[in-house]
């Protein structure tokens, strides 16, 4: 294997192992076996398990954030029917994507075990992933607000609210309807 191929194999194996057993139980030996490389190869690329974990987490988070940003653009650019566009976004957002399954397993472990590694890693993960996506959604909400389609003074809060609602809710039409109830401009009868 070429050096870059080995690094990629280690990254993929580490994401899978960290996602399956978590940071605390994952070992360099298990990751090496999964990647079919020696432990020395891992240490040639990463100083220690913590640095490997951070690299895997941040790289994966950036990739998923880019995918979510593309979903936001695809569904909300030039949206004429905002409710339908948001329902489509919700469905795309929550559609199982096999190539991202290891990332979401890792993210779940990250949330559950965050007290076991430096706060900087947790904050960097949030910045590279969830917060980046929320900023992209807030930016799109600003555009929609400027077009008169939404009435929201705090687009960052609205983006956070919708992302939580989409993650927790399963009836996307109802979630979007409730969300828009709070943010669609009211026409005065006058």
C-alpha positions as MATLAB code, in Angstrom:
seq = 'XXXXXXXXXXXXXXXXXXXXXXXXXXXXXXXXXXXXXXXXXXXXXXXXXXXXXXXXXXXXXXXXXXXXXXXXXXXXXXXXXXXXXXXXXXXXXXXXXXXXXXXXXXXXXXXXXXXXXXXXXXXXXXXXXXXXXXXXXXXXXXXXXXXXXXXXXXXXXXXXXXXXXXXXXXXXXXXXXXXXXXXXXXXXXX';
ca = [
       0.000    0.000    0.000;
       1.153    3.515   -0.774;
       1.652    5.792    2.245;
      -1.479    7.875    1.461;
      -3.513    4.688    1.023;
      -2.351    3.436    4.423;
      -3.308    6.705    6.070;
      -6.778    6.534    4.491;
      -7.153    2.893    5.569;
      -6.217    3.877    9.132;
      -8.695    6.787    9.093;
     -11.548    4.575    7.848;
     -10.735    1.795   10.300;
     -10.450    4.245   13.181;
     -13.805    5.819   12.377;
     -15.424    2.390   12.332;
     -13.773    1.225   15.558;
     -14.376    4.499   17.443;
     -17.999    4.425   16.281;
     -18.479    0.827   17.415;
     -16.745    0.801   20.795;
     -16.093    4.455   21.592;
     -12.936    6.351   22.341;
     -12.176    4.702   25.678;
     -12.410    1.100   24.513;
     -10.806    1.577   21.109;
      -7.181    0.564   20.942;
      -4.471    1.186   18.401;
      -4.066   -2.598   18.088;
      -7.732   -3.070   17.135;
      -7.602   -0.155   14.689;
      -4.423   -1.545   13.114;
      -6.046   -4.953   12.682;
      -9.151   -3.374   11.111;
      -6.974   -1.307    8.739;
      -4.682   -4.269    8.013;
      -1.596   -2.254    8.905;
       0.933   -2.417   11.702;
       0.637   -0.313   14.838;
       3.943    1.275   13.773;
       2.215    2.491   10.605;
      -0.431    4.200   12.706;
       2.193    5.848   14.890;
       4.043    7.001   11.765;
       0.941    8.971   10.805;
      -0.454    9.937   14.220;
       1.317   10.633   17.496;
      -1.269    8.904   19.660;
      -4.862    7.700   19.883;
      -6.160   11.135   20.871;
      -4.663   12.781   17.767;
      -5.982    9.982   15.558;
      -9.432   10.392   17.091;
      -9.380   14.168   16.602;
      -8.265   13.858   12.972;
     -10.905   11.242   12.155;
     -13.657   13.178   13.892;
     -12.841   16.532   12.314;
     -12.266   15.173    8.812;
     -15.509   13.235    8.914;
     -17.428   16.194   10.363;
     -16.221   18.482    7.590;
     -17.310   15.973    4.943;
     -20.758   15.592    6.473;
     -21.088   19.375    6.862;
     -20.295   19.813    3.167;
     -22.967   17.239    2.309;
     -25.536   19.041    4.494;
     -24.603   22.414    2.997;
     -25.271   20.939   -0.444;
     -28.688   19.710    0.772;
     -29.513   23.173    2.096;
     -28.555   24.805   -1.192;
     -30.333   22.232   -3.339;
     -33.586   22.484   -1.375;
     -33.719   26.159   -0.439;
     -32.175   27.984   -3.411;
     -34.989   29.574   -5.389;
     -37.667   27.990   -3.185;
     -41.080   29.167   -4.336;
     -43.068   26.919   -1.983;
     -41.136   27.226    1.267;
     -43.106   24.578    3.151;
     -42.505   21.953    0.442;
     -38.848   22.965    0.178;
     -38.342   22.568    3.936;
     -40.144   19.205    3.998;
     -37.884   18.027    1.152;
     -34.865   19.296    3.091;
     -36.052   17.418    6.188;
     -36.458   14.193    4.248;
     -33.022   14.568    2.616;
     -31.457   15.548    5.948;
     -32.685   12.378    7.640;
     -32.404    9.922    4.755;
     -30.076    7.089    5.774;
     -26.809    7.364    3.889;
     -24.709    4.187    4.188;
     -21.411    5.989    3.568;
     -22.125    8.309    6.518;
     -23.239    5.608    8.970;
     -19.800    5.327   10.605;
     -19.671    9.101   11.046;
     -23.027    9.216   12.818;
     -22.063    6.271   15.037;
     -18.883    8.164   15.897;
     -20.846   11.368   16.571;
     -23.173    9.512   18.930;
     -20.188    8.141   20.808;
     -18.649   11.601   20.821;
     -21.652   13.065   22.569;
     -21.820   10.201   25.079;
     -18.106   10.238   25.954;
     -17.184   13.893   25.630;
     -15.988   14.158   29.223;
     -13.211   11.636   28.476;
     -11.174   13.768   26.101;
     -10.132   17.416   25.918;
     -12.816   20.058   25.617;
     -10.949   21.461   22.598;
     -11.739   18.314   20.595;
     -15.429   18.559   21.426;
     -15.531   22.257   20.529;
     -13.582   21.678   17.298;
     -16.044   18.920   16.333;
     -19.021   21.190   16.920;
     -17.358   23.978   14.943;
     -16.444   21.702   12.003;
     -19.800   19.931   11.886;
     -23.041   20.977   13.595;
     -22.260   24.674   13.996;
     -20.991   24.962   10.425;
     -24.233   23.454    9.121;
     -26.316   25.719   11.345;
     -24.408   28.767   10.049;
     -25.138   27.677    6.458;
     -28.815   27.230    7.285;
     -28.902   30.605    9.078;
     -27.338   32.246    6.033;
     -30.047   30.734    3.821;
     -32.692   31.934    6.290;
     -31.235   35.446    6.038;
     -31.660   35.309    2.257;
     -35.250   34.109    2.644;
     -35.907   36.817    5.235;
     -34.500   39.450    2.870;
     -36.885   38.143    0.185;
     -39.802   38.602    2.617;
     -40.479   34.853    2.879;
     -39.484   34.563    6.548;
     -39.765   36.857    9.549;
     -37.035   35.933   12.016;
     -34.843   38.353   13.917;
     -32.329   35.676   14.968;
     -31.549   33.379   12.059;
     -28.891   31.478   14.034;
     -31.442   30.545   16.686;
     -33.982   29.566   14.014;
     -31.366   27.378   12.274;
     -30.526   25.690   15.561;
     -34.200   25.192   16.333;
     -34.971   23.647   12.947;
     -31.932   21.342   13.049;
     -32.986   20.058   16.482;
     -36.581   19.653   15.343;
     -35.451   17.744   12.243;
     -33.191   15.484   14.259;
     -35.800   14.699   16.896;
     -39.008   14.717   14.852;
     -40.188   12.131   12.379;
     -43.335   13.732   10.980;
     -41.506   16.256    8.830;
     -44.632   17.957    7.528;
     -45.786   18.617   11.067;
     -42.308   19.782   12.143;
     -42.031   22.163    9.186;
     -45.578   23.417    9.687;
     -44.856   24.199   13.357;
     -41.551   25.840   12.457;
     -43.079   28.017    9.768;
     -45.971   28.982   12.037;
     -43.446   30.887   14.104;
     -41.519   32.402   11.209;
     -43.808   33.100    8.253;
     -44.537   36.818    7.963;
     -48.036   37.714    9.155;
     -50.102   39.750    6.745;
     -51.981   42.488    8.507;
     -55.636   42.841    7.685;
     -55.710   46.412    7.142;
];
